[in-house]
Coordinates of C-alpha atoms and ligand atoms in Angstrom, one line a residue:
X1 CA 90.1 86.1 62.6
X2 CA 91.5 87.6 59.4
X3 CA 92.9 84.6 57.5
X4 CA 90.7 82.7 55.3
X5 CA 90.6 78.9 55.3
X6 CA 90.6 76.3 52.6
X7 CA 88.1 74.2 54.5
X8 CA 85.8 74.7 57.4
X9 CA 83.9 71.8 59.0
X10 CA 81.1 73.1 61.2
X11 CA 79.2 71.7 64.2
X12 CA 80.6 68.2 64.4
X13 CA 81.4 66.2 67.5
X14 CA 85.2 65.9 67.7
X15 CA 86.5 62.7 69.2
X16 CA 90.1 62.4 70.4
X17 CA 91.7 59.6 72.4
X18 CA 91.1 61.6 75.6
X19 CA 88.0 63.8 74.9
X20 CA 84.7 64.2 73.0
X21 CA 83.4 67.7 72.4
X22 CA 81.3 69.8 70.0
X23 CA 83.4 71.9 67.7
X24 CA 84.1 73.3 64.3
X25 CA 87.5 73.1 62.6
X26 CA 89.3 75.2 60.0
X27 CA 92.2 74.0 57.7
X28 CA 94.6 75.9 55.6
X29 CA 97.6 74.7 53.6
X30 CA 96.9 71.2 54.7
X31 CA 97.0 71.7 58.5
X32 CA 94.4 72.5 61.1
X33 CA 94.4 76.2 61.9
X34 CA 91.4 76.6 64.3
X35 CA 89.3 74.5 66.6
X36 CA 86.3 76.2 68.2
X37 CA 82.8 77.5 67.9
X38 CA 81.3 77.8 64.4
X39 CA 81.1 81.6 64.9
X40 CA 84.9 81.7 65.4
X41 CA 85.7 80.0 62.0
X42 CA 87.2 82.1 59.2
X43 CA 85.6 82.4 55.8
X44 CA 86.5 79.3 53.7
X45 CA 86.7 78.2 50.2
X46 CA 84.7 75.0 51.1
X47 CA 82.5 74.3 54.1
X48 CA 81.2 71.0 55.3
X49 CA 78.2 70.9 57.7
X50 CA 79.0 68.1 60.1
X51 CA 75.9 68.4 62.2
X52 CA 75.0 65.0 63.6
X53 CA 78.4 63.6 62.5
X54 CA 81.5 62.7 64.5
X55 CA 84.9 63.9 63.5
X56 CA 87.8 61.5 64.2
X57 CA 91.5 61.9 63.6
X58 CA 92.3 60.4 60.2
X59 CA 92.4 56.6 60.3
X60 CA 95.9 55.2 59.8
X61 CA 96.0 51.6 58.5
X62 CA 99.6 50.3 59.0
X63 CA 98.9 47.1 57.0
X64 CA 97.6 47.0 53.5
X65 CA 98.6 45.2 50.3
X66 CA 98.0 47.3 47.2
X67 CA 99.7 44.7 45.0
X68 CA 101.5 47.2 42.6
X69 CA 103.9 46.6 41.1
X70 CA 103.4 43.1 39.7
X71 CA 99.9 41.9 40.7
X72 CA 97.7 44.7 39.5
X73 CA 95.0 42.3 38.4
X74 CA 94.3 42.1 42.2
X75 CA 94.7 45.8 43.1
X76 CA 96.8 48.8 42.2
X77 CA 97.6 52.1 43.9
X78 CA 94.6 53.8 42.3
X79 CA 92.0 51.2 43.3
X80 CA 93.6 50.5 46.6
X81 CA 93.8 54.1 47.7
X82 CA 90.2 54.8 46.5
X83 CA 89.1 51.8 48.6
X84 CA 90.9 53.4 51.6
X85 CA 89.3 56.8 51.0
X86 CA 85.8 55.1 50.7
X87 CA 86.6 53.4 54.0
X88 CA 87.5 56.6 55.8
X89 CA 91.2 55.8 55.9
X90 CA 93.6 58.7 55.4
X91 CA 97.0 57.0 55.5
X92 CA 98.1 53.5 54.6
X93 CA 101.4 51.7 55.0
X94 CA 101.9 49.3 52.1
X95 CA 103.5 45.9 52.4
X96 CA 106.5 44.8 50.3
X97 CA 105.3 41.4 49.0
X98 CA 104.8 42.8 45.5
X99 CA 106.7 41.8 42.4
X100 CA 109.4 42.9 42.5
X101 CA 109.4 43.0 46.3
X102 CA 110.7 46.1 48.0
X103 CA 114.1 44.6 49.0
X104 CA 116.4 47.4 47.8
X105 CA 116.4 51.1 46.9
X106 CA 115.5 50.3 43.3
X107 CA 112.4 48.5 44.3
X108 CA 111.5 51.2 46.8
X109 CA 111.9 53.9 44.1
X110 CA 109.8 52.0 41.7
X111 CA 106.9 51.7 44.1
X112 CA 107.2 55.2 45.5
X113 CA 106.8 56.6 41.9
X114 CA 103.7 54.5 41.4
X115 CA 102.2 55.6 44.7
X116 CA 103.1 59.3 44.1
X117 CA 101.3 59.2 40.8
X118 CA 98.2 57.3 41.8
X119 CA 97.4 57.4 45.5
X120 CA 94.7 59.7 46.8
X121 CA 95.6 59.0 50.4
X122 CA 98.9 59.5 52.2
X123 CA 101.2 56.5 52.4
X124 CA 104.3 54.9 53.8
X125 CA 106.2 52.0 52.0
X126 CA 107.7 49.1 53.8
X127 CA 111.0 47.4 52.8
X128 CA 111.4 43.6 53.3
X129 CA 114.0 41.7 55.2
X130 CA 115.5 38.7 53.4
X131 CA 118.6 36.5 53.9
X132 CA 120.5 38.3 51.2
X133 CA 119.5 42.0 51.6
X134 CA 121.0 43.0 54.9
X135 CA 123.3 45.4 53.1
X136 CA 120.2 47.1 51.7
X137 CA 118.5 47.8 55.0
X138 CA 120.4 51.1 55.8
X139 CA 120.0 52.4 52.2
X140 CA 116.3 51.6 52.3
X141 CA 116.0 53.7 55.5
X142 CA 117.9 56.5 53.9
X143 CA 115.6 56.4 50.9
X144 CA 112.5 56.7 53.1
X145 CA 110.9 53.4 54.0
X146 CA 108.4 53.7 56.8
X147 CA 109.7 50.5 58.4
X148 CA 110.5 46.9 57.5
X149 CA 108.5 43.7 57.1
X150 CA 109.7 40.4 58.2
X151 CA 107.7 37.4 56.9
X152 CA 108.5 34.6 59.4
X153 CA 105.4 32.8 58.2
X154 CA 104.9 31.9 54.6
X155 CA 102.1 33.6 52.7
X156 CA 101.1 35.3 49.4
X157 CA 104.3 36.0 47.4
X158 CA 106.2 33.1 49.0
X159 CA 109.0 35.4 50.2
X160 CA 111.3 33.0 52.1
X161 CA 111.7 33.4 55.8
X162 CA 115.3 34.4 56.6
X163 CA 117.5 32.2 58.8
X164 CA 117.6 33.1 62.5
X165 CA 121.2 34.3 62.0
X166 CA 120.1 36.8 59.4
X167 CA 117.1 37.9 61.4
X168 CA 119.3 38.6 64.5
X169 CA 121.8 40.6 62.4
X170 CA 118.9 42.4 60.7
X171 CA 117.5 43.4 64.1
X172 CA 121.0 44.6 65.1
X173 CA 121.1 46.8 62.0
X174 CA 117.5 48.0 62.6
X175 CA 118.3 48.8 66.3
X176 CA 120.8 51.4 65.0
X177 CA 118.5 52.8 62.4
X178 CA 115.6 53.2 64.8
X179 CA 112.8 52.2 62.4
X180 CA 110.2 49.6 63.3
X181 CA 110.0 46.1 61.9
X182 CA 106.5 44.7 61.3
X183 CA 106.5 41.0 61.7
X184 CA 104.3 38.3 60.3
X185 CA 104.7 36.1 63.4
X186 CA 104.1 32.5 62.3
X187 CA 106.7 29.7 62.3
X188 CA 107.2 28.5 58.7
X189 CA 108.9 25.2 59.3
X190 CA 106.1 24.1 61.6
X191 CA 103.3 25.3 59.3
X192 CA 104.9 23.7 56.2
X193 CA 105.4 20.4 58.1
X194 CA 101.8 20.3 59.3
X195 CA 100.3 21.3 56.0
X196 CA 102.2 18.4 54.4
X197 CA 101.2 15.9 57.0
X198 CA 97.5 17.0 56.8
X199 CA 97.5 16.8 53.0
X200 CA 99.1 13.3 53.1
X201 CA 96.4 12.2 55.5
X202 CA 93.7 13.4 53.0
X203 CA 92.7 16.4 54.9
X204 CA 91.4 19.1 52.5
X205 CA 88.7 21.0 54.5
X206 CA 88.7 24.7 55.4
X207 CA 89.4 23.9 59.0
X208 CA 92.5 22.0 58.1
X209 CA 94.1 25.3 57.1
X210 CA 93.6 26.5 60.6
X211 CA 95.0 23.3 62.1
X212 CA 98.2 23.6 59.9
X213 CA 98.8 27.0 61.6
X214 CA 97.6 26.1 65.1
X215 CA 98.2 28.5 68.0
X216 CA 101.7 27.4 68.8
X217 CA 102.8 28.5 65.3
X218 CA 102.0 32.1 66.2
X219 CA 103.1 32.0 69.9
X220 CA 106.6 30.6 69.0
X221 CA 107.2 33.3 66.3
X222 CA 105.9 36.1 68.6
X223 CA 108.2 35.0 71.4
X224 CA 111.3 34.6 69.2
X225 CA 110.7 38.0 67.7
X226 CA 110.5 39.6 71.1
X227 CA 113.6 37.8 72.4
X228 CA 115.6 39.0 69.5
X229 CA 114.1 42.5 69.9
X230 CA 115.0 42.6 73.6
X231 CA 118.6 41.5 72.9
X232 CA 119.2 44.0 70.1
X233 CA 117.0 46.9 71.0
X234 CA 115.2 46.7 67.7
X235 CA 111.7 48.2 67.6
X236 CA 109.1 45.7 66.4
X237 CA 105.4 45.5 65.6
X238 CA 103.5 42.3 65.5
X239 CA 101.0 42.3 62.6
X240 CA 97.6 40.6 62.6
X241 CA 97.6 39.1 66.1
X242 CA 95.0 36.4 65.9
X243 CA 95.6 34.3 69.0
X244 CA 94.4 34.5 72.6
X245 CA 97.4 32.3 73.6
X246 CA 99.8 35.1 72.6
X247 CA 98.4 37.6 75.0
X248 CA 100.3 36.6 78.2
X249 CA 103.5 36.6 76.1
X250 CA 102.8 40.1 74.8
X251 CA 102.2 41.3 78.4
X252 CA 105.4 39.6 79.6
X253 CA 107.6 41.2 76.9
X254 CA 106.0 44.6 77.2
X255 CA 106.6 44.5 80.9
X256 CA 110.2 43.6 80.3
X257 CA 110.6 46.8 78.3
X258 CA 110.7 45.4 74.8
X259 CA 109.6 48.1 72.3
X260 CA 106.8 45.9 70.8
X261 CA 103.5 47.1 69.5
X262 CA 100.7 44.8 68.3
X263 CA 97.8 45.1 65.9
X264 CA 94.8 42.9 65.5
X265 CA 92.2 42.9 62.6
X266 CA 88.4 43.2 62.6
X267 CA 88.0 39.6 61.4
X268 CA 89.7 38.1 64.5
X269 CA 87.3 40.1 66.7
X270 CA 84.2 39.2 64.6
X271 CA 84.6 36.0 62.7
X272 CA 85.3 32.4 63.8
X273 CA 86.6 29.1 62.5
X274 CA 83.2 27.6 63.3
X275 CA 81.8 29.7 60.4
X276 CA 84.3 28.4 57.9
X277 CA 82.3 25.3 56.9
X278 CA 79.2 27.3 56.0
X279 CA 78.7 28.0 52.3
X280 CA 81.2 30.7 51.2
X281 CA 83.2 30.2 54.5
X282 CA 86.3 29.3 52.6
X283 CA 86.7 33.0 51.7
X284 CA 87.9 33.4 55.3
X285 CA 91.2 31.5 54.5
X286 CA 94.0 33.9 55.5
X287 CA 97.3 33.8 57.4
X288 CA 97.3 33.8 60.3
X289 CA 94.0 32.0 60.3
X290 CA 90.7 33.1 62.0
X291 CA 90.5 30.9 65.1
X292 CA 87.8 29.4 67.4
X293 CA 85.0 31.7 68.5
X294 CA 86.2 31.3 72.1
X295 CA 89.3 33.4 71.2
X296 CA 87.2 36.5 70.4
X297 CA 86.5 37.4 74.0
X298 CA 90.1 37.6 75.1
X299 CA 91.2 39.4 71.9
X300 CA 88.4 42.0 72.3
X301 CA 89.4 42.5 75.9
X302 CA 93.1 42.9 75.1
X303 CA 92.1 45.4 72.4
X304 CA 89.8 47.3 74.8
X305 CA 92.6 47.5 77.4
X306 CA 95.3 48.5 75.0
X307 CA 97.4 45.4 75.4
X308 CA 96.8 45.1 71.7
X309 CA 97.7 48.6 70.7
X310 CA 96.0 49.1 67.4
X311 CA 93.6 48.0 64.7
X312 CA 94.8 47.4 61.1
X313 CA 93.2 45.5 58.2
X314 CA 95.7 43.4 56.3
X315 CA 93.8 44.5 53.2
X316 CA 94.7 41.5 51.0
X317 CA 92.7 41.6 47.8
X318 CA 92.5 38.6 45.4
X319 CA 90.1 38.0 42.5
X320 CA 87.1 35.9 43.4
X321 CA 88.3 33.1 41.1
X322 CA 91.7 33.1 43.0
X323 CA 89.8 32.7 46.2
X324 CA 88.2 29.5 44.7
X325 CA 89.9 26.2 44.3
X326 CA 89.5 22.5 44.3
X327 CA 90.4 22.3 48.0
X328 CA 91.2 24.8 50.8
X329 CA 94.9 24.4 50.0
X330 CA 94.4 25.9 46.5
X331 CA 92.6 29.1 47.6
X332 CA 94.4 32.4 47.8
X333 CA 94.9 33.7 51.4
X334 CA 93.4 37.0 52.5
X335 CA 90.6 39.3 51.5
X336 CA 90.0 43.1 51.3
X337 CA 89.6 45.1 54.5
X338 CA 90.6 48.7 54.2
X339 CA 87.0 49.7 53.3
X340 CA 85.2 47.8 56.0
X341 CA 87.4 48.4 59.1
X342 CA 85.6 51.6 60.2
X343 CA 82.0 50.3 60.1
X344 CA 83.0 47.0 61.7
X345 CA 84.8 48.6 64.5
X346 CA 82.2 51.3 65.0
X347 CA 79.6 48.5 65.3
X348 CA 81.7 46.8 68.0
X349 CA 82.0 50.2 69.8
X350 CA 78.2 50.6 69.5
X351 CA 77.7 47.2 71.1
X352 CA 79.9 48.4 74.0
X353 CA 83.0 46.3 73.2
X354 CA 85.2 49.4 73.7
X355 CA 84.7 53.2 73.8
X356 CA 84.9 55.5 70.8
X357 CA 87.9 57.2 72.3
X358 CA 89.7 53.9 72.6
X359 CA 88.9 53.3 69.0
X360 CA 90.4 56.6 68.0
X361 CA 93.5 55.8 70.0
X362 CA 93.8 52.4 68.3
X363 CA 93.1 53.5 64.8
X364 CA 95.0 56.7 64.6
X365 CA 97.0 57.9 67.6
X366 CA 98.7 54.5 68.4
X367 CA 99.8 53.9 64.8
X368 CA 101.1 57.4 64.5
X369 CA 103.1 57.1 67.7
X370 CA 104.5 53.7 66.8
X371 CA 105.8 54.8 63.4
X372 CA 107.0 58.4 64.3
X373 CA 104.1 60.4 62.8
X374 CA 102.5 61.6 66.0
X375 CA 102.1 65.4 66.1
X376 CA 101.7 65.6 62.3
X377 CA 99.1 62.8 62.2
X378 CA 97.2 60.8 64.8
X379 CA 95.5 63.8 66.5
X380 CA 93.2 66.7 66.0
X381 CA 95.1 69.8 67.1
X382 CA 96.3 73.1 65.7
X383 CA 99.2 72.6 63.2
X384 CA 98.6 68.9 62.8
X385 CA 97.7 67.7 59.3
X386 CA 94.0 68.2 58.6
X387 CA 93.5 64.4 58.2
X388 CA 90.0 63.7 59.4
X389 CA 87.5 60.8 59.2
X390 CA 83.8 61.9 59.4
X391 CA 81.5 59.2 60.6
X392 CA 77.7 58.8 61.0
X393 CA 77.4 56.7 64.1
X394 CA 73.7 56.0 63.6
X395 CA 73.9 54.9 60.0
X396 CA 72.9 51.3 59.4
X397 CA 74.2 49.5 56.3
X398 CA 74.7 46.0 55.0
X399 CA 78.2 45.0 53.9
X400 CA 78.7 43.3 50.6
X401 CA 81.6 42.4 48.3
X402 CA 79.7 44.0 45.4
X403 CA 79.9 47.5 47.0
X404 CA 83.7 47.3 47.4
X405 CA 85.9 49.7 45.4
X406 CA 88.7 47.2 45.6
X407 CA 89.4 44.9 42.7
X408 CA 89.1 42.0 45.1
X409 CA 85.3 41.8 45.2
X410 CA 85.2 39.1 47.9
X411 CA 84.2 39.5 51.5
X412 CA 83.7 37.3 54.5
X413 CA 81.5 40.0 55.9
X414 CA 78.9 39.6 53.1
X415 CA 75.5 40.4 54.4
X416 CA 76.6 41.6 57.8
X417 CA 74.7 44.6 59.2
X418 CA 76.7 47.4 60.6
X419 CA 75.9 50.5 62.6
X420 CA 78.3 53.4 61.9
X421 CA 79.6 54.5 58.5
X422 CA 82.4 56.8 57.1
X423 CA 80.8 59.7 55.2
X424 CA 83.9 61.9 54.7
X425 CA 87.6 61.4 54.3
X426 CA 89.8 64.5 54.5
X427 CA 93.5 64.3 53.7
X428 CA 95.6 67.4 54.5
X429 CA 92.6 69.6 54.3
X430 CA 91.1 68.2 51.1
X431 CA 88.0 66.0 51.0
X432 CA 89.0 62.9 49.1
X433 CA 85.7 61.2 49.8
X434 CA 82.3 62.8 50.5
X435 CA 79.1 60.8 50.9
X436 CA 80.4 57.8 49.0
X437 CA 81.9 59.8 46.1
X438 CA 85.6 60.1 45.5
X439 CA 86.5 63.8 45.3
X440 CA 90.2 63.8 44.7
X441 CA 92.5 63.4 41.7
X442 CA 95.0 60.6 41.5
X443 CA 98.3 61.7 43.1
X444 CA 96.8 63.8 45.9
X445 CA 98.4 61.4 48.4
X446 CA 101.9 62.0 49.7
X447 CA 104.5 59.9 51.4
X448 CA 104.4 60.6 55.1
X449 CA 107.2 62.4 56.9
X450 CA 108.5 60.3 59.8
X451 CA 110.5 61.2 62.9
X452 CA 111.3 58.1 65.0
X453 CA 112.8 58.6 68.5
X454 CA 116.5 58.1 68.9
X455 CA 117.6 54.6 68.2
X456 CA 118.2 52.5 71.4
X457 CA 120.5 49.6 70.5
X458 CA 121.3 47.0 73.2
X459 CA 124.4 44.7 73.4
X460 CA 125.9 46.9 70.7
X461 CA 129.4 45.7 71.6
X462 CA 128.4 42.2 70.5
X463 CA 126.6 43.2 67.2
X464 CA 128.2 41.7 64.1
X465 CA 128.8 45.2 62.7
X466 CA 130.9 46.0 65.8
X467 CA 132.8 42.7 65.5
X468 CA 133.2 42.5 61.7
X469 CA 132.1 45.8 60.1
X470 CA 129.0 46.5 58.1
X471 CA 127.1 43.5 56.6
X472 CA 128.5 42.9 53.1
X473 CA 126.4 42.5 50.0
X474 CA 125.9 38.9 49.0
X475 CA 129.0 37.3 47.5
X476 CA 131.4 39.8 49.1
Ligands
DOR501 O1 96.3 36.0 54.3 C1 97.2 36.7 54.1 N1 97.3 37.4 52.9 N2 98.1 37.0 55.0 C2 99.2 37.7 54.8 O2 100.0 37.8 55.7 C3 99.5 38.2 53.4 C4 98.2 38.4 52.7 C5 98.4 38.7 51.2 O3 99.4 39.4 50.8 O4 97.6 38.1 50.4
ZN502 ZN1 99.5 41.3 55.3

């Protein structure tokens, strides 16, 4: 082979969603140029010896909150993307509940500039759906959002849940744009009603947060989302599925042909409401809540089978003091996750909860497919981006908040032993993390290039745009 490479990785075990094999890899100009025996690799500017390590397609986390602009005391694109790199994550999709939120092209452009300047991993940026920004949805697609976020359930940022009328019209618009809408599937009127009743009854314990958002809150919102998606042909993604009761509904709507994908989070597979009353258990407060231990089994099984398509993190950093409060109702919701997903999930794989190949599918291939990146990302193959996560499956570590790169030094996984650790993060042929050290300059990260399949609207003749023309800007 005559060409030189920028990077060669030798003697690793490559894991794809369908195969596991010994190989070396070469990368040049950001893409994989060779896969084969070490002796077949070209000379390279940099070589990594991956003996004893596994090489996975770069982990894609479709659900992180990096908080910038507006809440940089919790996180920013520099700290958040370093946390991702430390965790073995090569691409993140960032949520729009920042200040300002990404509700129009101006908000998108502001955030895009910050990410371009600071991120060391690749990224996509979500736009938000609100009652009054339907006229902004197509311009946001044109500008380059990876997809949209719909907050049915109230959470950090207090973005109001749009009316059902606005949601249905938004889905009509999205069905023609073809981009996917990620949905926080909780019913806000019910959760607000229950929270108020519980407070008035003097209920202020950690478990009361979970009871305010009891299972039906999630099941109803999931079902409505799928019904609207079926009617309009919009593509949807259910974020942070927490609830075993949702699983038959997911199966039903997938079987009906709704283009719905689903993610769960490590905390729903590993933590339980029963742990919330122990000292420090209040850290687990998040939306949707972490439920009874009995729900872990069905969720793990659904993940192993692929009914739940993918794993994400809902990386939701807050300062430790924001996670504290007089009662559970005063404590910020969410906690960091982008750094701990890989070790937690590798540990579950080591216990036999699912295979390593299934993990690769759920953490890289499935997210890439759902959001139109597959081919460039989500796989290890010639011409694909050289995005790779190097892991040491035998390495034992103990998780702790103190070790996090995130500004939110809080973790419900404090003291947990894990088996399996990310030791290298390669983004487009460049190591951004090696052996726990960040090795890239701010700004190495790029916005991902997306190619969604052709839009597939349904009932288009009844869409409001067909009946009345494009959705006007508010006040028009
Ligand atoms: O607990 C949560 N925190 N759930 C969410 O959906 C959002 C997140 C945040 O932004 O803090
Ligand atoms: Zn979130």
